Short mmCIF file of C-alpha atoms in Angstrom, two decimals:
data_model
loop_
_atom_site.label_atom_id
_atom_site.label_comp_id
_atom_site.label_asym_id
_atom_site.label_seq_id
_atom_site.Cartn_x
_atom_site.Cartn_y
_atom_site.Cartn_z
CA MET A 801 7.01 4.30 194.88
CA ASN A 802 5.83 7.18 197.10
CA VAL A 803 2.83 9.39 196.49
CA GLN A 804 4.80 12.09 194.67
CA GLN A 805 6.39 9.53 192.35
CA LEU A 806 2.95 8.00 191.78
CA PHE A 807 1.54 11.31 190.54
CA ALA A 808 4.58 11.94 188.35
CA SER A 809 4.23 8.62 186.52
CA PHE A 810 0.47 8.12 186.81
CA GLU A 811 -0.43 8.90 183.19
CA ARG A 812 2.04 6.29 181.97
CA ILE A 813 0.85 3.62 184.41
CA VAL A 814 -2.91 3.48 184.03
CA ASP A 815 -5.59 4.68 181.66
CA SER A 816 -8.86 3.26 182.98
CA PRO A 817 -12.03 5.30 183.63
CA ASP A 818 -11.87 5.01 187.43
CA SER A 819 -8.11 5.41 187.88
CA VAL A 820 -8.20 9.09 188.90
CA ALA A 821 -11.12 8.45 191.25
CA LYS A 822 -9.08 5.73 192.97
CA LEU A 823 -6.12 8.12 193.18
CA ARG A 824 -8.34 10.73 194.86
CA ARG A 825 -9.48 8.13 197.40
CA LEU A 826 -5.87 7.19 198.10
CA VAL A 827 -4.93 10.82 198.76
CA LEU A 828 -7.82 11.27 201.19
CA SER A 829 -7.08 7.98 202.94
CA LEU A 830 -3.45 8.91 203.44
CA ALA A 831 -4.40 12.42 204.57
CA VAL A 832 -6.68 11.39 207.46
CA ARG A 833 -4.30 8.66 208.63
CA GLY A 834 -1.29 10.97 208.93
CA LYS A 835 0.60 9.40 206.02
CA LEU A 836 0.44 12.19 203.45
CA LEU A 837 2.95 14.53 205.13
CA PRO A 838 5.71 14.05 207.70
CA GLN A 839 4.82 15.15 211.21
CA ASP A 840 6.49 18.28 212.66
CA PRO A 841 7.82 17.78 216.20
CA SER A 842 7.25 21.47 216.92
CA ASP A 843 3.48 21.17 216.48
CA GLU A 844 1.41 21.37 219.63
CA PRO A 845 0.01 17.82 220.13
CA ALA A 846 -3.64 17.28 219.27
CA ILE A 847 -4.45 16.32 222.85
CA GLY A 848 -4.36 20.03 223.60
CA LEU A 849 -7.46 20.43 221.40
CA LEU A 850 -9.52 18.25 223.75
CA GLY A 851 -11.39 19.26 226.85
CA GLY A 852 -11.02 17.31 230.06
CA GLU A 853 -14.01 15.05 229.47
CA GLN A 854 -12.92 14.43 225.88
CA ARG A 855 -9.43 13.46 227.09
CA ARG A 856 -10.81 11.03 229.61
CA ASP A 857 -13.11 9.52 226.97
CA ALA A 858 -10.16 9.10 224.55
CA ALA A 859 -7.94 7.53 227.22
CA ALA A 860 -10.65 5.13 228.38
CA ARG A 861 -11.69 3.99 224.93
CA TYR A 862 -8.51 4.11 222.86
CA GLY A 863 -5.57 3.76 225.20
CA ASP A 864 -3.87 1.06 223.12
CA GLU A 865 -4.49 2.85 219.84
CA GLN A 866 -2.77 6.01 221.04
CA HIS A 867 0.59 4.19 220.82
CA SER A 868 0.06 3.52 217.09
CA SER A 869 -1.19 7.05 216.26
CA PRO A 870 1.10 9.34 214.24
CA MET A 871 3.31 11.63 216.31
CA GLY A 872 1.21 14.37 217.90
CA TRP A 873 -2.11 12.78 216.81
CA ILE A 874 -4.71 11.29 219.14
CA ALA A 875 -7.38 8.63 218.60
CA VAL A 876 -10.86 9.89 219.55
CA ARG A 877 -14.47 8.88 219.10
CA ALA A 878 -16.14 11.04 216.43
CA GLY A 879 -19.15 11.54 218.68
CA SER A 880 -17.00 13.29 221.28
CA LEU A 881 -16.00 15.96 218.73
CA ILE A 882 -19.01 16.12 216.40
CA SER A 883 -22.72 16.61 217.01
CA LEU A 884 -25.50 16.58 214.43
CA THR A 885 -28.95 18.12 214.79
CA LYS A 886 -31.26 16.87 212.05
CA GLY A 887 -33.74 19.20 210.41
CA ARG A 888 -37.42 18.50 209.98
CA LYS A 889 -40.25 19.53 207.74
CA PRO A 890 -42.12 22.50 209.21
CA ALA A 891 -45.80 22.23 210.01
CA ARG A 892 -46.59 25.11 207.64
CA LEU A 893 -44.99 25.99 204.32
CA ASN A 894 -45.52 28.44 201.49
CA GLN A 895 -46.17 31.41 203.78
CA GLU A 896 -44.29 33.93 201.67
CA GLY A 897 -42.90 36.89 203.53
CA ALA A 898 -43.47 35.54 207.04
CA GLY A 899 -41.16 33.71 209.41
CA LEU A 900 -37.76 32.29 208.49
CA PRO A 901 -36.57 30.96 205.13
CA TYR A 902 -36.94 27.21 204.66
CA LEU A 903 -33.47 25.87 203.83
CA ASP A 904 -32.97 22.86 201.58
CA ILE A 905 -29.89 21.86 199.57
CA ALA A 906 -30.97 24.02 196.62
CA ALA A 907 -31.27 27.09 198.83
CA LEU A 908 -27.87 26.47 200.42
CA GLU A 909 -26.23 26.08 197.00
CA GLY A 910 -27.40 29.50 195.87
CA SER A 911 -31.04 29.21 194.85
CA ARG A 912 -33.61 31.48 196.46
CA ALA A 913 -35.28 30.05 199.55
CA ARG A 914 -38.68 29.66 197.95
CA GLN A 915 -40.66 28.62 201.03
CA PHE A 916 -41.15 30.33 204.35
CA SER A 917 -42.44 28.96 207.61
CA ASP A 918 -42.57 29.55 211.31
CA ASP A 919 -42.23 26.47 213.50
CA SER A 920 -40.56 26.53 216.91
CA LYS A 921 -39.97 22.75 216.81
CA CYS A 922 -37.65 22.98 213.81
CA PRO A 923 -33.90 23.59 214.29
CA VAL A 924 -32.65 26.92 212.98
CA ALA A 925 -29.33 27.24 211.16
CA SER A 926 -27.22 30.36 211.60
CA VAL A 927 -24.73 32.05 209.32
CA GLY A 928 -21.42 30.22 209.70
CA ASP A 929 -22.91 26.87 210.69
CA LEU A 930 -21.80 23.84 208.75
CA ILE A 931 -24.69 21.88 207.23
CA VAL A 932 -24.37 18.24 206.24
CA VAL A 933 -26.64 16.66 203.64
CA CYS A 934 -28.16 13.50 205.12
CA ASP A 935 -30.22 12.02 202.27
CA GLY A 936 -30.11 11.88 198.50
CA SER A 937 -27.40 11.67 195.88
CA ARG A 938 -25.32 14.35 197.66
CA SER A 939 -25.48 12.91 201.17
CA GLY A 940 -22.28 13.63 203.09
CA LEU A 941 -21.76 16.97 201.34
CA LEU A 942 -20.83 19.83 203.69
CA LEU A 943 -22.34 23.26 203.00
CA GLU A 944 -22.12 26.70 204.62
CA GLY A 945 -25.13 27.62 206.72
CA ARG A 946 -27.52 30.55 206.38
CA THR A 947 -30.19 31.71 208.76
CA GLY A 948 -33.34 29.67 208.30
CA ILE A 949 -35.48 26.66 209.16
CA LEU A 950 -33.56 23.49 208.33
CA GLY A 951 -35.17 20.92 205.99
CA SER A 952 -35.51 17.26 206.90
CA THR A 953 -32.71 16.08 204.58
CA LEU A 954 -30.13 18.31 206.30
CA ALA A 955 -28.46 18.47 209.70
CA ILE A 956 -26.54 21.17 211.56
CA LEU A 957 -22.98 20.00 212.19
CA ARG A 958 -21.18 21.36 215.25
CA TYR A 959 -17.64 20.36 216.11
CA SER A 960 -14.56 21.00 218.21
CA GLY A 961 -10.90 20.21 217.60
CA PHE A 962 -11.08 20.54 213.81
CA CYS A 963 -10.36 23.35 211.44
CA ARG A 964 -13.30 23.68 209.08
CA ASP A 965 -11.46 22.82 205.87
CA TYR A 966 -9.88 19.72 207.40
CA LEU A 967 -13.35 18.57 208.42
CA ARG A 968 -14.30 18.66 204.73
CA VAL A 969 -11.28 16.48 203.92
CA LEU A 970 -12.36 14.08 206.66
CA PHE A 971 -15.93 13.80 205.40
CA ASN A 972 -14.75 13.22 201.85
CA ALA A 973 -12.44 10.46 203.09
CA LEU A 974 -15.30 8.80 204.97
CA TYR A 975 -17.82 9.30 202.14
CA GLU A 976 -18.08 5.75 200.82
CA ASP A 977 -18.12 4.19 204.27
CA LEU A 978 -20.83 6.49 205.61
CA ASN A 979 -23.08 6.87 202.57
CA THR A 980 -25.03 3.66 202.27
CA ALA A 981 -28.31 2.70 200.68
CA LYS A 982 -30.44 0.06 202.31
CA LYS A 983 -30.58 -3.14 200.30
CA GLY A 984 -33.02 -2.64 197.45
CA ALA A 985 -33.16 1.15 197.93
CA ALA A 986 -31.81 3.57 195.36
CA ILE A 987 -31.30 6.68 197.52
CA PRO A 988 -28.15 6.81 199.69
CA HIS A 989 -28.24 8.33 203.14
CA LEU A 990 -25.64 9.40 205.67
CA ASN A 991 -25.27 6.74 208.37
CA ILE A 992 -25.15 9.08 211.35
CA PRO A 993 -24.82 6.41 214.09
CA ARG A 994 -21.86 4.87 212.25
CA LEU A 995 -20.25 8.30 211.88
CA LEU A 996 -20.58 9.16 215.57
CA SER A 997 -19.22 5.78 216.68
CA LYS A 998 -16.15 5.84 214.41
CA THR A 999 -12.64 6.16 215.77
CA LEU A 1000 -10.90 9.15 214.22
CA GLN A 1001 -7.25 10.15 214.28
CA LEU A 1002 -7.16 13.83 215.24
CA PRO A 1003 -4.07 15.73 213.98
CA PRO A 1004 -2.53 18.81 215.59
CA ILE A 1005 -4.26 21.95 214.34
CA SER A 1006 -1.16 23.14 212.47
CA GLU A 1007 -0.88 19.82 210.65
CA GLN A 1008 -4.58 19.98 209.77
CA HIS A 1009 -3.93 23.22 207.90
CA ARG A 1010 -0.88 21.74 206.14
CA ILE A 1011 -2.88 18.65 205.14
CA VAL A 1012 -5.63 20.82 203.63
CA VAL A 1013 -3.09 22.71 201.53
CA LYS A 1014 -1.49 19.46 200.32
CA VAL A 1015 -4.82 17.80 199.58
CA ASP A 1016 -5.95 20.84 197.58
CA GLU A 1017 -2.69 20.72 195.62
CA LEU A 1018 -3.03 17.01 194.84
CA MET A 1019 -6.74 17.29 193.99
CA ALA A 1020 -5.90 20.08 191.54
CA LEU A 1021 -3.37 17.71 189.98
CA CYS A 1022 -6.10 15.05 189.81
CA ASP A 1023 -8.27 17.59 187.99
CA ARG A 1024 -5.51 18.08 185.43
CA LEU A 1025 -5.05 14.33 185.04
CA GLU A 1026 -8.79 13.95 184.49
CA ALA A 1027 -8.84 16.75 181.93
CA ALA A 1028 -5.87 15.21 180.10
CA ARG A 1029 -7.58 11.83 180.05
CA ALA A 1030 -10.80 13.40 178.72
CA GLU A 1031 -8.78 15.06 175.95
CA ARG A 1032 -7.12 11.74 175.08
CA GLU A 1033 -10.52 10.03 175.00
CA ALA A 1034 -11.89 12.70 172.66
CA ALA A 1035 -8.90 12.18 170.35
CA ARG A 1036 -9.45 8.43 170.49
CA ASP A 1037 -13.11 8.91 169.60
CA ARG A 1038 -12.18 10.99 166.56
CA LEU A 1039 -9.61 8.45 165.39
CA THR A 1040 -12.04 5.61 166.01
CA ALA A 1041 -14.71 7.37 163.94
CA ALA A 1042 -12.18 7.82 161.15
CA SER A 1043 -11.38 4.10 161.26
CA LEU A 1044 -15.05 3.14 161.16
CA SER A 1045 -15.67 5.52 158.27
CA ARG A 1046 -13.71 3.12 156.04
CA LEU A 1047 -16.73 0.83 156.32
CA ASN A 1048 -19.30 3.41 155.25
CA THR A 1049 -18.50 3.06 151.54
CA PRO A 1050 -16.99 -0.41 151.44
CA ASP A 1051 -15.02 -1.97 148.63
CA LEU A 1052 -16.40 -5.49 148.67
CA GLU A 1053 -13.09 -6.86 147.43
CA THR A 1054 -11.32 -5.61 150.56
CA LEU A 1055 -14.18 -5.41 153.06
CA LEU A 1056 -12.88 -8.12 155.38
CA ASP A 1057 -9.42 -6.53 155.39
CA ASP A 1058 -10.94 -3.09 156.02
CA ALA A 1059 -12.96 -4.49 158.93
CA ARG A 1060 -9.85 -6.10 160.37
CA PHE A 1061 -8.00 -2.79 159.99
CA ALA A 1062 -10.80 -0.91 161.79
CA LEU A 1063 -10.85 -3.48 164.57
CA ASP A 1064 -7.08 -3.55 164.96
CA ALA A 1065 -6.94 0.24 165.02
CA LEU A 1066 -9.84 0.30 167.45
CA SER A 1067 -8.07 -1.90 169.96
CA ALA A 1068 -5.08 0.44 169.87
CA LEU A 1069 -7.15 3.63 170.07
CA THR A 1070 -9.64 2.90 172.82
CA VAL A 1071 -9.87 1.52 176.32
CA ARG A 1072 -13.65 1.24 176.10
CA PRO A 1073 -15.43 -1.90 174.84
CA ASP A 1074 -18.46 0.23 173.92
CA GLN A 1075 -16.62 1.10 170.70
CA ILE A 1076 -16.94 -2.54 169.65
CA LYS A 1077 -20.69 -2.24 170.03
CA LEU A 1078 -20.65 0.66 167.57
CA LEU A 1079 -18.70 -1.45 165.11
CA ARG A 1080 -21.15 -4.33 165.44
CA GLN A 1081 -24.00 -1.95 164.67
CA ALA A 1082 -22.13 -0.59 161.65
CA ILE A 1083 -21.67 -4.15 160.36
CA LEU A 1084 -25.39 -4.86 160.79
CA SER A 1085 -26.32 -1.67 158.93
CA LEU A 1086 -24.08 -2.61 156.02
CA ALA A 1087 -25.46 -6.14 156.01
CA VAL A 1088 -29.12 -5.22 155.70
CA ARG A 1089 -28.49 -2.51 153.09
CA GLY A 1090 -26.71 -4.80 150.64
CA LYS A 1091 -23.22 -3.41 151.24
CA LEU A 1092 -21.58 -6.31 153.01
CA VAL A 1093 -21.29 -8.96 150.29
CA ARG A 1094 -21.25 -8.93 146.51
CA GLN A 1095 -24.49 -9.40 144.58
CA GLU A 1096 -24.25 -12.39 142.22
CA ALA A 1097 -25.89 -12.31 138.79
CA THR A 1098 -26.86 -15.98 139.15
CA ASP A 1099 -29.03 -15.32 142.24
CA GLU A 1100 -32.78 -15.33 141.73
CA VAL A 1101 -34.00 -11.77 142.30
CA ALA A 1102 -36.18 -10.98 145.30
CA SER A 1103 -39.25 -10.15 143.21
CA LYS A 1104 -39.33 -13.77 141.97
CA LEU A 1105 -38.49 -15.05 145.45
CA LEU A 1106 -41.53 -13.22 146.79
CA GLU A 1107 -43.80 -15.21 144.49
CA HIS A 1108 -42.35 -18.49 145.78
CA ILE A 1109 -42.75 -17.29 149.36
CA ALA A 1110 -46.46 -16.60 148.84
CA VAL A 1111 -47.03 -20.14 147.55
CA GLU A 1112 -44.94 -21.71 150.33
CA ASN A 1113 -46.66 -19.67 153.05
CA THR A 1114 -50.08 -20.92 151.87
CA ARG A 1115 -48.83 -24.51 151.89
CA LEU A 1116 -47.33 -24.24 155.37
CA ARG A 1117 -50.32 -22.43 156.83
CA ASP A 1118 -52.75 -25.02 155.43
CA GLY A 1119 -50.56 -27.91 156.54
CA LYS A 1120 -50.47 -26.62 160.14
CA GLY A 1121 -54.17 -25.77 160.21
CA LEU A 1122 -53.58 -22.04 160.66
CA ARG A 1123 -56.07 -19.46 159.50
CA PRO A 1124 -54.89 -16.69 157.15
CA GLN A 1125 -54.17 -13.55 159.15
CA LYS A 1126 -55.80 -10.26 158.32
CA LEU A 1127 -53.32 -8.01 156.53
CA ALA A 1128 -52.41 -4.84 158.37
CA LEU A 1129 -52.55 -1.50 156.59
CA PRO A 1130 -49.20 0.35 156.57
CA VAL A 1131 -49.08 3.69 158.40
CA ALA A 1132 -47.94 6.39 155.99
CA ASN A 1133 -45.72 8.31 158.42
CA LEU A 1134 -43.91 5.12 159.44
CA GLU A 1135 -42.93 4.24 155.89
CA SER A 1136 -39.20 4.42 155.24
CA ASP A 1137 -37.10 3.36 152.29
CA VAL A 1138 -33.40 2.99 151.75
CA THR A 1139 -31.59 2.51 148.48
CA LEU A 1140 -31.23 -1.23 147.92
CA PRO A 1141 -29.39 -3.29 145.31
CA GLY A 1142 -31.41 -4.02 142.18
CA SER A 1143 -31.81 -7.72 143.05
CA TRP A 1144 -33.37 -6.87 146.44
CA GLN A 1145 -36.92 -5.80 147.24
CA SER A 1146 -38.46 -3.89 150.12
CA VAL A 1147 -41.33 -5.97 151.54
CA TYR A 1148 -43.62 -5.95 154.54
CA LEU A 1149 -42.94 -8.53 157.23
CA GLN A 1150 -46.45 -9.93 156.74
CA ASP A 1151 -45.55 -10.66 153.09
CA ILE A 1152 -42.79 -13.10 154.03
CA SER A 1153 -44.41 -14.67 157.12
CA TYR A 1154 -47.23 -17.16 157.36
CA GLN A 1155 -47.92 -16.34 161.02
CA ILE A 1156 -47.19 -13.35 163.22
CA THR A 1157 -48.77 -13.66 166.63
CA ASP A 1158 -48.12 -13.15 170.32
CA GLY A 1159 -48.55 -15.28 173.42
CA THR A 1160 -51.50 -15.59 175.74
CA HIS A 1161 -53.07 -12.39 177.03
CA LEU A 1162 -54.40 -14.20 180.11
CA THR A 1163 -52.64 -13.84 183.43
CA PRO A 1164 -50.71 -17.11 183.73
CA SER A 1165 -51.54 -19.53 186.53
CA TYR A 1166 -48.03 -20.51 187.56
CA THR A 1167 -47.19 -23.82 189.23
CA GLU A 1168 -44.14 -25.12 191.11
CA SER A 1169 -43.45 -27.59 188.30
CA GLY A 1170 -45.07 -28.60 185.04
CA ARG A 1171 -44.63 -27.33 181.48
CA PRO A 1172 -42.31 -24.43 180.52
CA PHE A 1173 -43.75 -20.93 180.20
CA LEU A 1174 -41.56 -18.19 178.70
CA SER A 1175 -41.71 -14.41 178.44
CA ALA A 1176 -39.70 -11.44 177.15
CA GLN A 1177 -36.89 -12.08 179.64
CA ASN A 1178 -36.00 -15.23 177.68
CA VAL A 1179 -35.11 -13.33 174.49
CA LYS A 1180 -32.16 -10.99 173.99
CA PRO A 1181 -30.56 -9.88 170.72
CA PHE A 1182 -29.51 -13.06 168.90
CA LYS A 1183 -29.94 -15.11 172.09
CA PHE A 1184 -32.78 -17.49 172.94
CA MET A 1185 -32.33 -18.13 176.68
CA PRO A 1186 -35.00 -20.53 177.97
CA ALA A 1187 -33.13 -21.71 181.08
CA ARG A 1188 -34.91 -19.36 183.52
CA HIS A 1189 -38.62 -19.83 183.10
CA ARG A 1190 -41.85 -20.38 185.01
CA PHE A 1191 -44.13 -23.40 184.91
CA VAL A 1192 -47.81 -23.88 184.13
CA SER A 1193 -50.06 -26.93 184.31
CA GLN A 1194 -50.56 -29.23 181.32
CA GLU A 1195 -54.13 -27.97 180.93
CA HIS A 1196 -53.09 -24.32 180.75
CA PHE A 1197 -50.07 -25.24 178.62
CA ASP A 1198 -52.31 -26.74 175.96
CA ALA A 1199 -54.71 -23.78 176.10
CA TYR A 1200 -51.93 -21.21 175.84
CA ARG A 1201 -50.37 -22.98 172.83
CA ALA A 1202 -53.57 -23.23 170.80
CA ASN A 1203 -52.78 -21.78 167.33
CA ARG A 1204 -49.35 -20.60 168.51
CA ARG A 1205 -46.78 -23.41 168.59
CA PRO A 1206 -43.15 -22.26 168.46
CA GLU A 1207 -40.80 -24.47 166.43
CA ARG A 1208 -37.09 -24.57 165.68
CA GLY A 1209 -36.32 -21.92 163.05
CA ASP A 1210 -39.06 -19.50 164.16
CA VAL A 1211 -38.09 -15.97 165.19
CA LEU A 1212 -39.06 -14.62 168.61
CA MET A 1213 -39.17 -10.89 169.30
CA THR A 1214 -39.96 -8.93 172.46
CA ARG A 1215 -42.95 -6.62 172.11
CA VAL A 1216 -43.49 -5.50 175.73
CA GLY A 1217 -40.98 -4.30 178.32
CA ALA A 1218 -37.62 -2.56 178.38
CA GLY A 1219 -36.03 -4.36 175.41
CA ILE A 1220 -38.77 -3.96 172.82
CA GLY A 1221 -37.72 -5.19 169.38
CA GLU A 1222 -34.96 -7.57 170.51
CA ALA A 1223 -35.06 -10.75 168.43
CA ALA A 1224 -33.56 -14.24 168.38
CA VAL A 1225 -33.94 -17.39 166.32
CA LEU A 1226 -35.48 -20.34 168.13
CA ASP A 1227 -32.59 -22.81 168.00
CA SER A 1228 -34.11 -25.45 170.26
CA ASP A 1229 -36.77 -28.16 170.05
CA LEU A 1230 -38.08 -27.16 173.48
CA GLU A 1231 -41.87 -27.16 173.68
CA PHE A 1232 -43.12 -24.15 175.60
CA ALA A 1233 -46.03 -21.78 176.01
CA PHE A 1234 -45.35 -18.05 176.11
CA TYR A 1235 -46.73 -14.75 177.29
CA VAL A 1236 -48.11 -11.75 175.41
CA SER A 1237 -44.74 -9.99 175.83
CA LEU A 1238 -43.28 -12.17 173.04
CA CYS A 1239 -44.08 -12.10 169.34
CA LEU A 1240 -43.77 -15.31 167.30
CA ILE A 1241 -42.81 -14.94 163.64
CA LYS A 1242 -43.06 -17.99 161.38
CA ILE A 1243 -41.41 -17.84 157.97
CA PRO A 1244 -40.69 -20.35 155.18
CA THR A 1245 -37.13 -21.14 156.26
CA GLU A 1246 -36.20 -22.75 152.93
CA LEU A 1247 -36.68 -19.37 151.25
CA VAL A 1248 -36.11 -16.82 154.01
CA SER A 1249 -33.19 -17.24 156.40
CA PRO A 1250 -34.36 -16.79 160.01
CA ASP A 1251 -30.82 -15.69 160.89
CA TYR A 1252 -31.02 -12.95 158.26
CA LEU A 1253 -34.40 -11.80 159.60
CA ALA A 1254 -32.95 -11.67 163.13
CA LEU A 1255 -30.05 -9.61 161.75
CA TRP A 1256 -32.46 -7.05 160.35
CA LEU A 1257 -34.69 -6.94 163.43
CA ASN A 1258 -31.65 -6.32 165.67
CA SER A 1259 -29.99 -3.88 163.28
CA PRO A 1260 -30.26 -0.10 163.80
CA ASP A 1261 -32.88 0.00 161.02
CA GLY A 1262 -34.94 -2.77 162.59
CA ARG A 1263 -34.73 -1.34 166.12
CA GLU A 1264 -35.79 2.04 164.77
CA SER A 1265 -38.83 0.38 163.18
CA SER A 1266 -39.72 -1.03 166.60
CA ARG A 1267 -39.18 2.30 168.34
CA LEU A 1268 -41.39 4.22 165.93
CA ARG A 1269 -44.23 1.74 166.35
CA THR A 1270 -44.11 1.43 170.15
CA TYR A 1271 -47.19 2.68 172.01
CA GLY A 1272 -47.33 4.06 175.54
CA LYS A 1273 -43.69 5.11 175.85
CA GLU A 1274 -44.55 8.04 178.13
CA ALA A 1275 -46.75 6.12 180.56
CA SER A 1276 -44.75 2.87 180.79
CA GLN A 1277 -42.13 0.85 179.00
CA GLY A 1278 -44.57 0.62 176.11
CA ASN A 1279 -45.78 -2.15 173.84
CA LEU A 1280 -45.40 -2.99 170.18
CA ASN A 1281 -48.71 -3.61 168.43
CA LEU A 1282 -48.93 -6.82 166.37
CA GLY A 1283 -50.60 -5.07 163.47
CA LEU A 1284 -47.72 -2.60 163.29
CA ILE A 1285 -45.16 -5.40 163.52
CA ARG A 1286 -46.73 -6.87 160.38
CA THR A 1287 -45.99 -3.59 158.57
CA PHE A 1288 -42.25 -3.62 159.26
CA LYS A 1289 -40.53 -2.70 155.97
CA VAL A 1290 -37.93 -5.45 155.53
CA PRO A 1291 -35.17 -5.36 152.87
CA LEU A 1292 -35.32 -8.79 151.19
CA PRO A 1293 -32.23 -10.11 149.34
CA PRO A 1294 -32.15 -13.28 147.22
CA THR A 1295 -32.04 -16.43 149.36
CA ALA A 1296 -28.44 -17.26 148.47
CA GLU A 1297 -27.32 -13.74 149.35
CA GLN A 1298 -29.11 -13.92 152.69
CA ILE A 1299 -26.95 -16.92 153.55
CA ARG A 1300 -23.76 -15.16 152.40
CA ILE A 1301 -24.66 -12.11 154.49
CA VAL A 1302 -25.17 -14.19 157.63
CA GLU A 1303 -21.85 -15.97 157.10
CA GLN A 1304 -20.01 -12.68 156.57
CA VAL A 1305 -21.56 -11.09 159.66
CA ASN A 1306 -20.56 -14.12 161.71
CA ARG A 1307 -16.97 -13.84 160.46
CA LEU A 1308 -16.77 -10.15 161.28
CA TRP A 1309 -18.43 -10.56 164.66
CA SER A 1310 -15.97 -13.31 165.56
CA ILE A 1311 -13.24 -10.71 165.09
CA CYS A 1312 -15.23 -8.38 167.37
CA ASP A 1313 -15.41 -11.17 169.96
CA GLY A 1314 -11.63 -11.51 169.89
CA ILE A 1315 -11.10 -7.77 170.32
CA GLU A 1316 -13.61 -7.65 173.18
CA ALA A 1317 -11.80 -10.49 174.94
CA SER A 1318 -8.53 -8.65 174.44
CA LEU A 1319 -9.98 -5.43 175.85
CA SER A 1320 -11.38 -7.29 178.84
CA ALA A 1321 -8.02 -8.92 179.55
CA ARG A 1322 -6.29 -5.56 179.16
CA ASP A 1323 -8.72 -3.89 181.57
CA ASN A 1324 -8.14 -6.65 184.13
CA CYS A 1325 -4.38 -6.18 183.82
CA ARG A 1326 -4.72 -2.41 184.19
CA THR A 1327 -6.91 -2.82 187.26
CA GLN A 1328 -4.41 -5.18 188.85
CA LEU A 1329 -1.54 -2.83 187.99
CA LEU A 1330 -3.41 0.13 189.44
CA GLU A 1331 -4.16 -1.73 192.66
CA ALA A 1332 -0.51 -2.81 192.92
CA VAL A 1333 0.75 0.74 192.35
CA LEU A 1334 -1.65 2.23 194.89
CA HIS A 1335 -0.74 -0.48 197.41
CA ASP A 1336 2.95 0.25 196.82
CA ALA A 1337 2.36 3.95 197.43
CA LEU A 1338 0.52 3.13 200.65
CA GLU A 1339 3.29 0.81 201.78
CA SER A 1340 5.87 3.51 201.05
CA ALA A 1341 3.90 5.90 203.24
CA GLU A 1342 3.91 3.30 206.04
CA VAL A 1343 7.70 2.90 205.74
CA LEU A 1344 8.26 6.67 205.77
CA GLU A 1345 6.14 6.97 208.89
CA GLU A 1346 8.05 4.21 210.69
CA ALA A 1347 11.37 5.77 209.68
CA ALA A 1348 10.26 9.10 211.05
#
């Protein structure tokens, strides 16, 4: 399959988010290696573009490589054809109306040059110069020059042997190789030494112009492919939303079938696993609003259940030697109610818990070994993950656990950090101390299902309750005050219905798991197919070149 055949059948072959980007990279790679177009014997060879010293440099360095270069091309060191003069920050800025404009990327892309300066040590760009961006998210971008002092993130690019538009093609082809971020750094920068030391294949000037025309043509086709894919994705989104809407007003007799229908349709309509996440959230919303399973007349209503919970909480608290906790006063503007089934009741979290507390506020004294010490990183939605933890001494362990002893069946929730409000049931007998970033919620598990409580805390309604009550969101990642956690408005079903809800959610989520696995396998197959097709196109180009 050659490049033209690849473009003709591309939409039928792949449909992954990065497929067109990979196709663009293939086009550029072929272009700068002389494999995008056949060579024309009538072209004046590229060696004629070199001066005497450049020819001697090419012969001395790349004699063997010249034999493998495309017809009329010549292998040269980039530094013999390209020079870069980096800009610098002037000594004086903000002197409006005096000196030369201060050029940064914004000024070169059309904005007014807001700062003026006069500094003889700074390089000055002239109209017609090519400017390369050296640092930032756009490093490697080539821009047209204007008269002015050059900023420190830019460099003047001077060259010989290239037509200007082909040089843009070349820089785009080298983009990923030359734009690197140091390990641990977020801002990419143009690796100038690597650029200048690279071996380039220089085409005849006539072929450079033909390559630019062909690349522009193929990139325009890529644009159309991208637009077509975006249109298909929008249609998929609409169809997916229509499938999910079947769950908004569920018929409990056919809910499982409706969910299977939505999932089956979803797998056919989307290539993105994020749609499964939306479905999971929809299932959670239905679950905690009483729309997932049927209410049974034989279930004890939640108002009666609440009386039993109060008695059981007192018994458990006294038996564990815990002091009654001061009740928090609800905040009026955080109150929210949804319509619940008649057998349910909206209650505050403190009404169904006999302890809501957090971990030690002291800075832990970590040790190389000892007793486990956990923090917010050990809790994700529905997952208690104690494997990666720190250690503290036995003395500190005992002090940190005073009046806060996690047990199997408790619920842990993050209250500090990036994932505030994420909750999981403690499903282990591990003894551990924990940090202030975790909240411990103890409930009477014979009457309140910890799995149901975790469902609500991780549901859209529960996460919104956490978001509304989080302090300090502007200054940091924020924290969730314990007193406000106690005022979470929790929809409480009868105990038996809580168990049915958890079982139904697990059944539906197992279907989601299967669809996610299918999507992952499909994506892997598509990626392999794409790589095979691109490799085949590259091989075809190699064969065409050898035949020529």
